[in-house]
Amino acid sequence: MTFIKCGVIGHPVSHSKSPIIHNHWIEKYGLSGKYEAIDIVPEELRDKIKSLLDSGYAGFNVTIPHKETIMALCDDMDDTAKKIGAVNTLYLKNGKVIGTNTDAFGFIENVKRCVPGIDISHRPSVVLGAGGAARAILSGLIGAGANKIILLNRTRDKAETLAHLNSDIITVRDWEVRNGVLKDAGLVVNTTALGMKGKDPLAIDLSALPNDAVVSDIVYAPLMTDLLKAAEARGNKVVTGIGMLLHQARPAFEKWFGVLPDIDAILEAKVLS
Ligand code: NAP
């Protein structure tokens, strides 16, 4: 069996949960390989990637701050990465370095598994935040059939830029009106860093939100953010962020190892511990 080397590149990267996820699957499926966290400073990205690939690496996950700069180092990118404008996975195909992005898949797959049968086409989705993660989530929502997305970000200009992904579907509103836009929403997604351990909670009043709306938070530390607790307390279905992290890893693993892995309770517990 060929020994397959891969890993996550970022700076810093020691906090990454990806080695736990991929090494769990290598063991679970009886494969031969290892997955490491590899710290690369931006100015050394080109040379380090080349030398790692020359030494036999099959590919990488790419995290902050390299998700956009890595695009220039790919021989080609698939349509998903081009649409999102960021690469989170590199793999080799016929000797070429291909960039893809699995974050949109991870987000949508998680929502669909947590809320089977969810139809995001019939009511607006409200997306809070316009950072790196929001790009993939907007693309995922549009791909999954969203007809109307209301996007709000503290820095409105960043939301305006993201709205160019599809200006027929995405409408930008001011951050300050976030309570009011919940009235008809079918799905609310927090993609900001608010609610994360060590950060302020997301200040939002859910009173106007319909009871059958789904509330999703991509923050996963803590798993139940104040937003999700408030939503659950008033009867809304909630989707935690850990599933996005786990599902985005699956297609990357498949590219390198040829096996589409699944998520089990042991893996979830390992990642949350
Ligand atoms: P990012 O690019 O740095 O974007 C941060 C976002 O949070 C921006 O929209 C920013 O607004 C907003 N924000 C930060 N502080 C704020 C405040 N005090 N008030 C209002 N808005 C504020 O980060 P990212 O990569 O998109 O990640 C965002 C969060 O998602 C992080 O917590 C990250 O851990 C999590 N995440 C989870 C997954 C997963 O798999 N579950 C994947 C990716 C990211 P401005 O534009 O105004 O600064």
CSV table of C-alpha atoms and ligand atoms in Angstrom, one decimal:
chain,number,residue,atom,x,y,z
A,1,MET,CA,0.0,0.0,0.0
A,2,THR,CA,1.4,3.4,-0.9
A,3,PHE,CA,2.2,5.7,2.0
A,4,ILE,CA,0.3,9.0,1.5
A,5,LYS,CA,1.5,12.2,3.0
A,6,CYS,CA,-0.7,15.2,3.3
A,7,GLY,CA,-1.5,18.1,5.7
A,8,VAL,CA,-2.8,21.5,6.5
A,9,ILE,CA,-0.8,24.6,5.7
A,10,GLY,CA,-1.4,27.8,7.5
A,11,HIS,CA,0.2,30.4,9.8
A,12,PRO,CA,-0.4,29.8,12.6
A,13,VAL,CA,-1.7,26.3,12.3
A,14,SER,CA,-0.9,24.4,15.5
A,15,HIS,CA,-4.6,25.0,16.7
A,16,SER,CA,-6.0,23.2,13.6
A,17,LYS,CA,-8.4,20.3,14.2
A,18,SER,CA,-7.7,18.9,10.7
A,19,PRO,CA,-4.9,16.4,11.8
A,20,ILE,CA,-7.3,14.9,14.3
A,21,ILE,CA,-10.0,14.4,11.6
A,22,HIS,CA,-7.8,13.0,8.8
A,23,ASN,CA,-5.6,10.8,11.0
A,24,HIS,CA,-8.8,9.4,12.5
A,25,TRP,CA,-10.0,8.4,9.0
A,26,ILE,CA,-6.6,7.0,8.0
A,27,GLU,CA,-6.8,4.7,11.0
A,28,LYS,CA,-10.5,3.9,10.7
A,29,TYR,CA,-10.2,2.9,7.0
A,30,GLY,CA,-6.9,1.0,7.5
A,31,LEU,CA,-5.0,3.3,5.1
A,32,SER,CA,-1.3,4.0,5.0
A,33,GLY,CA,-0.4,7.6,5.5
A,34,LYS,CA,-0.1,10.6,7.8
A,35,TYR,CA,-1.6,14.1,8.0
A,36,GLU,CA,0.4,16.9,9.6
A,37,ALA,CA,0.0,20.6,10.5
A,38,ILE,CA,2.6,22.5,8.6
A,39,ASP,CA,3.3,26.1,9.5
A,40,ILE,CA,4.4,28.2,6.5
A,41,VAL,CA,4.9,32.0,6.7
A,42,PRO,CA,3.4,33.8,3.7
A,43,GLU,CA,6.7,34.8,2.2
A,44,GLU,CA,7.9,31.2,2.0
A,45,LEU,CA,4.6,29.8,0.6
A,46,ARG,CA,5.7,29.2,-3.0
A,47,ASP,CA,9.1,27.6,-2.2
A,48,LYS,CA,7.8,25.4,0.7
A,49,ILE,CA,4.8,24.1,-1.3
A,50,LYS,CA,7.1,23.2,-4.2
A,51,SER,CA,9.5,21.4,-1.9
A,52,LEU,CA,6.8,19.5,-0.1
A,53,LEU,CA,5.2,18.4,-3.4
A,54,ASP,CA,8.6,17.4,-4.7
A,55,SER,CA,9.2,15.3,-1.6
A,56,GLY,CA,6.0,13.3,-2.3
A,57,TYR,CA,3.1,15.0,-0.6
A,58,ALA,CA,-0.3,14.2,-2.2
A,59,GLY,CA,-1.9,17.6,-1.3
A,60,PHE,CA,-2.9,19.9,1.4
A,61,ASN,CA,-5.7,21.7,3.2
A,62,VAL,CA,-5.1,25.4,3.1
A,63,THR,CA,-6.1,27.7,5.9
A,64,ILE,CA,-5.6,31.3,7.1
A,65,PRO,CA,-3.8,33.4,5.7
A,66,HIS,CA,-3.1,31.4,2.5
A,67,LYS,CA,-6.6,30.6,1.1
A,68,GLU,CA,-6.5,33.4,-1.5
A,69,THR,CA,-2.8,33.7,-2.2
A,70,ILE,CA,-2.5,30.0,-2.9
A,71,MET,CA,-4.7,30.5,-6.0
A,72,ALA,CA,-1.8,31.9,-7.9
A,73,LEU,CA,0.3,28.8,-7.2
A,74,CYS,CA,-2.3,26.3,-8.6
A,75,ASP,CA,-1.9,25.0,-12.1
A,76,ASP,CA,-5.7,25.0,-12.3
A,77,MET,CA,-8.7,25.5,-10.1
A,78,ASP,CA,-12.1,23.8,-10.3
A,79,ASP,CA,-15.3,25.9,-10.8
A,80,THR,CA,-16.2,25.8,-7.1
A,81,ALA,CA,-12.9,27.4,-6.1
A,82,LYS,CA,-13.2,30.0,-8.9
A,83,LYS,CA,-16.7,30.9,-7.9
A,84,ILE,CA,-15.8,31.3,-4.2
A,85,GLY,CA,-12.5,33.0,-5.0
A,86,ALA,CA,-10.6,31.0,-2.4
A,87,VAL,CA,-8.9,27.5,-2.3
A,88,ASN,CA,-9.0,25.3,0.8
A,89,THR,CA,-7.7,22.1,-0.7
A,90,LEU,CA,-4.9,21.2,-3.1
A,91,TYR,CA,-4.5,17.9,-4.8
A,92,LEU,CA,-2.6,16.5,-7.8
A,93,LYS,CA,-4.1,15.4,-11.0
A,94,ASN,CA,-1.9,14.2,-13.9
A,95,GLY,CA,1.0,15.9,-12.3
A,96,LYS,CA,-0.8,19.2,-12.0
A,97,VAL,CA,-1.6,21.0,-8.8
A,98,ILE,CA,-5.4,21.6,-8.7
A,99,GLY,CA,-7.2,23.9,-6.2
A,100,THR,CA,-10.7,23.3,-5.0
A,101,ASN,CA,-12.8,24.6,-2.1
A,102,THR,CA,-14.9,22.2,0.1
A,103,ASP,CA,-16.2,24.8,2.6
A,104,ALA,CA,-19.5,25.3,0.7
A,105,PHE,CA,-20.1,21.6,0.5
A,106,GLY,CA,-19.3,21.3,4.2
A,107,PHE,CA,-21.7,24.0,5.2
A,108,ILE,CA,-24.7,22.8,3.1
A,109,GLU,CA,-24.1,19.1,3.8
A,110,ASN,CA,-24.1,19.8,7.6
A,111,VAL,CA,-27.4,21.8,7.3
A,112,LYS,CA,-29.1,19.1,5.2
A,113,ARG,CA,-28.0,16.3,7.6
A,114,CYS,CA,-29.1,18.3,10.7
A,115,VAL,CA,-32.5,19.4,9.1
A,116,PRO,CA,-33.5,16.7,6.6
A,117,GLY,CA,-35.8,18.0,3.9
A,118,ILE,CA,-34.9,21.6,4.5
A,119,ASP,CA,-36.0,23.8,1.6
A,120,ILE,CA,-34.1,27.0,1.4
A,121,SER,CA,-35.7,28.2,-1.8
A,122,HIS,CA,-39.0,29.4,-0.5
A,123,ARG,CA,-38.0,31.9,2.2
A,124,PRO,CA,-35.1,34.4,2.5
A,125,SER,CA,-31.9,33.3,4.2
A,126,VAL,CA,-30.2,35.9,6.5
A,127,VAL,CA,-26.4,35.7,6.5
A,128,LEU,CA,-24.5,37.6,9.2
A,129,GLY,CA,-20.9,38.4,8.4
A,130,ALA,CA,-18.9,38.9,5.2
A,131,GLY,CA,-15.5,37.4,6.0
A,132,GLY,CA,-13.7,34.4,4.4
A,133,ALA,CA,-16.2,31.8,5.6
A,134,ALA,CA,-19.2,33.9,4.3
A,135,ARG,CA,-17.9,33.7,0.7
A,136,ALA,CA,-18.2,29.9,0.7
A,137,ILE,CA,-21.5,29.9,2.6
A,138,LEU,CA,-23.1,32.3,0.1
A,139,SER,CA,-21.9,30.2,-2.7
A,140,GLY,CA,-23.2,27.0,-1.0
A,141,LEU,CA,-26.6,28.6,-0.4
A,142,ILE,CA,-27.0,29.7,-4.0
A,143,GLY,CA,-25.9,26.3,-5.2
A,144,ALA,CA,-28.5,24.7,-2.9
A,145,GLY,CA,-31.3,26.8,-4.4
A,146,ALA,CA,-31.6,29.9,-2.3
A,147,ASN,CA,-33.6,32.6,-4.2
A,148,LYS,CA,-33.1,35.4,-1.7
A,149,ILE,CA,-30.3,36.1,0.7
A,150,ILE,CA,-30.1,39.1,3.0
A,151,LEU,CA,-26.4,39.8,3.8
A,152,LEU,CA,-25.4,42.0,6.8
A,153,ASN,CA,-21.9,42.9,7.9
A,154,ARG,CA,-20.5,45.4,10.4
A,155,THR,CA,-18.3,46.7,7.5
A,156,ARG,CA,-20.9,47.2,4.8
A,157,ASP,CA,-18.4,47.5,2.0
A,158,LYS,CA,-17.3,44.0,2.5
A,159,ALA,CA,-20.9,42.7,2.2
A,160,GLU,CA,-21.3,44.8,-1.0
A,161,THR,CA,-18.2,43.1,-2.5
A,162,LEU,CA,-19.5,39.7,-1.7
A,163,ALA,CA,-22.9,40.5,-3.1
A,164,HIS,CA,-21.3,40.6,-6.5
A,165,LEU,CA,-21.3,36.8,-6.3
A,166,ASN,CA,-24.9,37.0,-7.4
A,167,SER,CA,-26.6,40.4,-7.1
A,168,ASP,CA,-30.0,39.0,-8.2
A,169,ILE,CA,-30.1,36.9,-5.1
A,170,ILE,CA,-28.0,38.7,-2.5
A,171,THR,CA,-29.4,42.0,-1.0
A,172,VAL,CA,-27.1,43.9,1.4
A,173,ARG,CA,-28.6,45.6,4.5
A,174,ASP,CA,-27.0,47.5,7.3
A,175,TRP,CA,-25.7,45.6,10.3
A,176,GLU,CA,-27.8,47.8,12.6
A,177,VAL,CA,-31.1,46.4,11.1
A,178,ARG,CA,-30.3,42.8,11.8
A,179,ASN,CA,-33.3,42.3,14.2
A,180,GLY,CA,-35.8,43.6,11.7
A,181,VAL,CA,-34.8,41.4,8.7
A,182,LEU,CA,-35.5,38.2,10.6
A,183,LYS,CA,-39.3,38.6,10.0
A,184,ASP,CA,-39.7,36.3,7.0
A,185,ALA,CA,-36.5,34.3,7.3
A,186,GLY,CA,-36.3,30.6,6.8
A,187,LEU,CA,-32.7,30.3,7.7
A,188,VAL,CA,-30.3,32.5,9.7
A,189,VAL,CA,-26.5,31.9,9.6
A,190,ASN,CA,-23.9,33.5,11.8
A,191,THR,CA,-20.6,33.5,9.9
A,192,THR,CA,-19.0,36.2,12.1
A,193,ALA,CA,-16.5,35.4,14.8
A,194,LEU,CA,-19.0,36.7,17.4
A,195,GLY,CA,-19.9,34.1,19.9
A,196,MET,CA,-16.5,32.4,19.8
A,197,LYS,CA,-14.8,31.6,23.1
A,198,GLY,CA,-13.1,34.9,24.1
A,199,LYS,CA,-15.2,37.1,21.8
A,200,ASP,CA,-18.4,39.0,22.5
A,201,PRO,CA,-21.6,37.2,21.9
A,202,LEU,CA,-23.6,38.1,18.8
A,203,ALA,CA,-26.1,40.7,19.9
A,204,ILE,CA,-29.3,39.9,18.1
A,205,ASP,CA,-33.0,39.9,19.2
A,206,LEU,CA,-34.8,36.8,17.7
A,207,SER,CA,-38.3,37.9,18.6
A,208,ALA,CA,-39.4,38.5,15.0
A,209,LEU,CA,-38.0,35.2,13.7
A,210,PRO,CA,-40.6,32.7,12.7
A,211,ASN,CA,-40.6,29.6,14.9
A,212,ASP,CA,-40.0,27.2,12.1
A,213,ALA,CA,-36.9,29.0,10.9
A,214,VAL,CA,-33.5,27.2,11.2
A,215,VAL,CA,-30.6,28.9,13.0
A,216,SER,CA,-27.1,27.9,12.1
A,217,ASP,CA,-23.8,29.1,13.7
A,218,ILE,CA,-20.5,28.2,12.1
A,219,VAL,CA,-18.7,29.0,15.3
A,220,TYR,CA,-18.0,25.6,17.0
A,221,ALA,CA,-16.1,26.6,20.2
A,222,PRO,CA,-18.4,26.7,22.1
A,223,LEU,CA,-20.6,24.2,20.3
A,224,MET,CA,-23.8,25.8,21.6
A,225,THR,CA,-23.2,29.6,21.2
A,226,ASP,CA,-25.5,32.1,22.9
A,227,LEU,CA,-27.2,32.6,19.5
A,228,LEU,CA,-28.0,28.8,19.3
A,229,LYS,CA,-29.1,28.6,22.9
A,230,ALA,CA,-31.5,31.6,22.4
A,231,ALA,CA,-32.9,30.0,19.2
A,232,GLU,CA,-33.4,26.6,20.8
A,233,ALA,CA,-35.1,28.1,23.8
A,234,ARG,CA,-37.8,29.7,21.6
A,235,GLY,CA,-38.3,26.4,19.6
A,236,ASN,CA,-36.2,27.0,16.5
A,237,LYS,CA,-34.2,24.1,15.0
A,238,VAL,CA,-30.4,24.8,15.4
A,239,VAL,CA,-27.4,23.6,13.5
A,240,THR,CA,-24.0,23.8,15.2
A,241,GLY,CA,-20.7,24.6,13.5
A,242,ILE,CA,-18.8,21.3,14.1
A,243,GLY,CA,-20.5,19.5,11.2
A,244,MET,CA,-19.3,22.1,8.7
A,245,LEU,CA,-15.7,21.5,9.9
A,246,LEU,CA,-16.1,17.7,9.6
A,247,HIS,CA,-18.0,17.7,6.3
A,248,GLN,CA,-15.6,20.0,4.5
A,249,ALA,CA,-12.8,17.6,5.3
A,250,ARG,CA,-14.6,14.6,3.6
A,251,PRO,CA,-14.1,15.5,-0.1
A,252,ALA,CA,-10.5,16.6,0.6
A,253,PHE,CA,-9.7,13.2,2.1
A,254,GLU,CA,-11.3,11.5,-0.9
A,255,LYS,CA,-9.1,13.4,-3.3
A,256,TRP,CA,-5.9,12.1,-1.6
A,257,PHE,CA,-7.0,8.6,-0.4
A,258,GLY,CA,-9.8,7.6,-2.8
A,259,VAL,CA,-12.2,7.0,0.1
A,260,LEU,CA,-15.1,9.3,0.9
A,261,PRO,CA,-15.1,9.0,4.7
A,262,ASP,CA,-18.0,9.3,7.1
A,263,ILE,CA,-18.4,11.0,10.4
A,264,ASP,CA,-18.9,9.0,13.5
A,265,ALA,CA,-19.5,9.8,17.2
A,266,ILE,CA,-15.9,9.0,18.2
A,267,LEU,CA,-14.6,11.5,15.7
A,268,GLU,CA,-17.0,14.2,16.9
A,269,ALA,CA,-16.0,13.6,20.5
A,270,LYS,CA,-12.2,13.7,19.5
A,271,VAL,CA,-12.7,17.0,17.7
A,272,LEU,CA,-14.7,18.6,20.5
A,273,SER,CA,-12.4,17.5,23.4
B,1,NAP,P1,-12.9,36.5,9.0
B,1,NAP,O1,-12.6,36.4,7.5
B,1,NAP,O2,-11.9,37.2,9.9
B,1,NAP,O3,-14.3,37.3,9.1
B,1,NAP,C1,-14.7,37.7,10.4
B,1,NAP,C2,-16.2,38.2,10.3
B,1,NAP,O4,-16.6,38.5,11.7
B,1,NAP,C3,-16.3,39.5,9.5
B,1,NAP,O5,-17.6,39.5,8.9
B,1,NAP,C4,-16.3,40.6,10.6
B,1,NAP,O6,-16.9,41.8,10.3
B,1,NAP,C5,-17.1,39.9,11.7
B,1,NAP,N1,-16.8,40.4,13.0
B,1,NAP,C6,-15.7,40.2,13.8
B,1,NAP,N2,-15.8,40.9,14.9
B,1,NAP,C7,-17.0,41.6,14.9
B,1,NAP,C8,-17.7,42.4,15.8
B,1,NAP,N3,-17.1,42.8,17.0
B,1,NAP,N4,-18.9,42.9,15.5
B,1,NAP,C9,-19.5,42.5,14.3
B,1,NAP,N5,-18.8,41.7,13.4
B,1,NAP,C10,-17.6,41.2,13.7
B,1,NAP,O7,-13.2,35.1,9.6
B,1,NAP,P2,-13.8,33.8,8.9
B,1,NAP,O8,-12.7,33.0,8.4
B,1,NAP,O9,-14.9,34.2,8.0
B,1,NAP,O10,-14.4,33.0,10.2
B,1,NAP,C11,-15.5,33.6,10.9
B,1,NAP,C12,-15.8,32.6,12.1
B,1,NAP,O11,-16.2,31.3,11.5
B,1,NAP,C13,-14.7,32.2,13.0
B,1,NAP,O12,-15.2,32.1,14.3
B,1,NAP,C14,-14.2,30.8,12.5
B,1,NAP,O13,-13.7,30.1,13.6
B,1,NAP,C15,-15.5,30.2,12.0
B,1,NAP,N6,-15.4,29.2,11.0
B,1,NAP,C16,-15.9,28.0,11.2
B,1,NAP,C17,-15.8,27.1,10.2
B,1,NAP,C18,-16.4,25.7,10.4
B,1,NAP,O14,-16.0,24.8,9.7
B,1,NAP,N7,-17.4,25.5,11.3
B,1,NAP,C19,-15.1,27.4,9.0
B,1,NAP,C20,-14.6,28.6,8.8
B,1,NAP,C21,-14.7,29.6,9.8
B,1,NAP,P3,-16.0,43.0,9.7
B,1,NAP,O15,-15.9,42.6,8.2
B,1,NAP,O16,-16.8,44.2,9.9
B,1,NAP,O17,-14.7,43.0,10.3
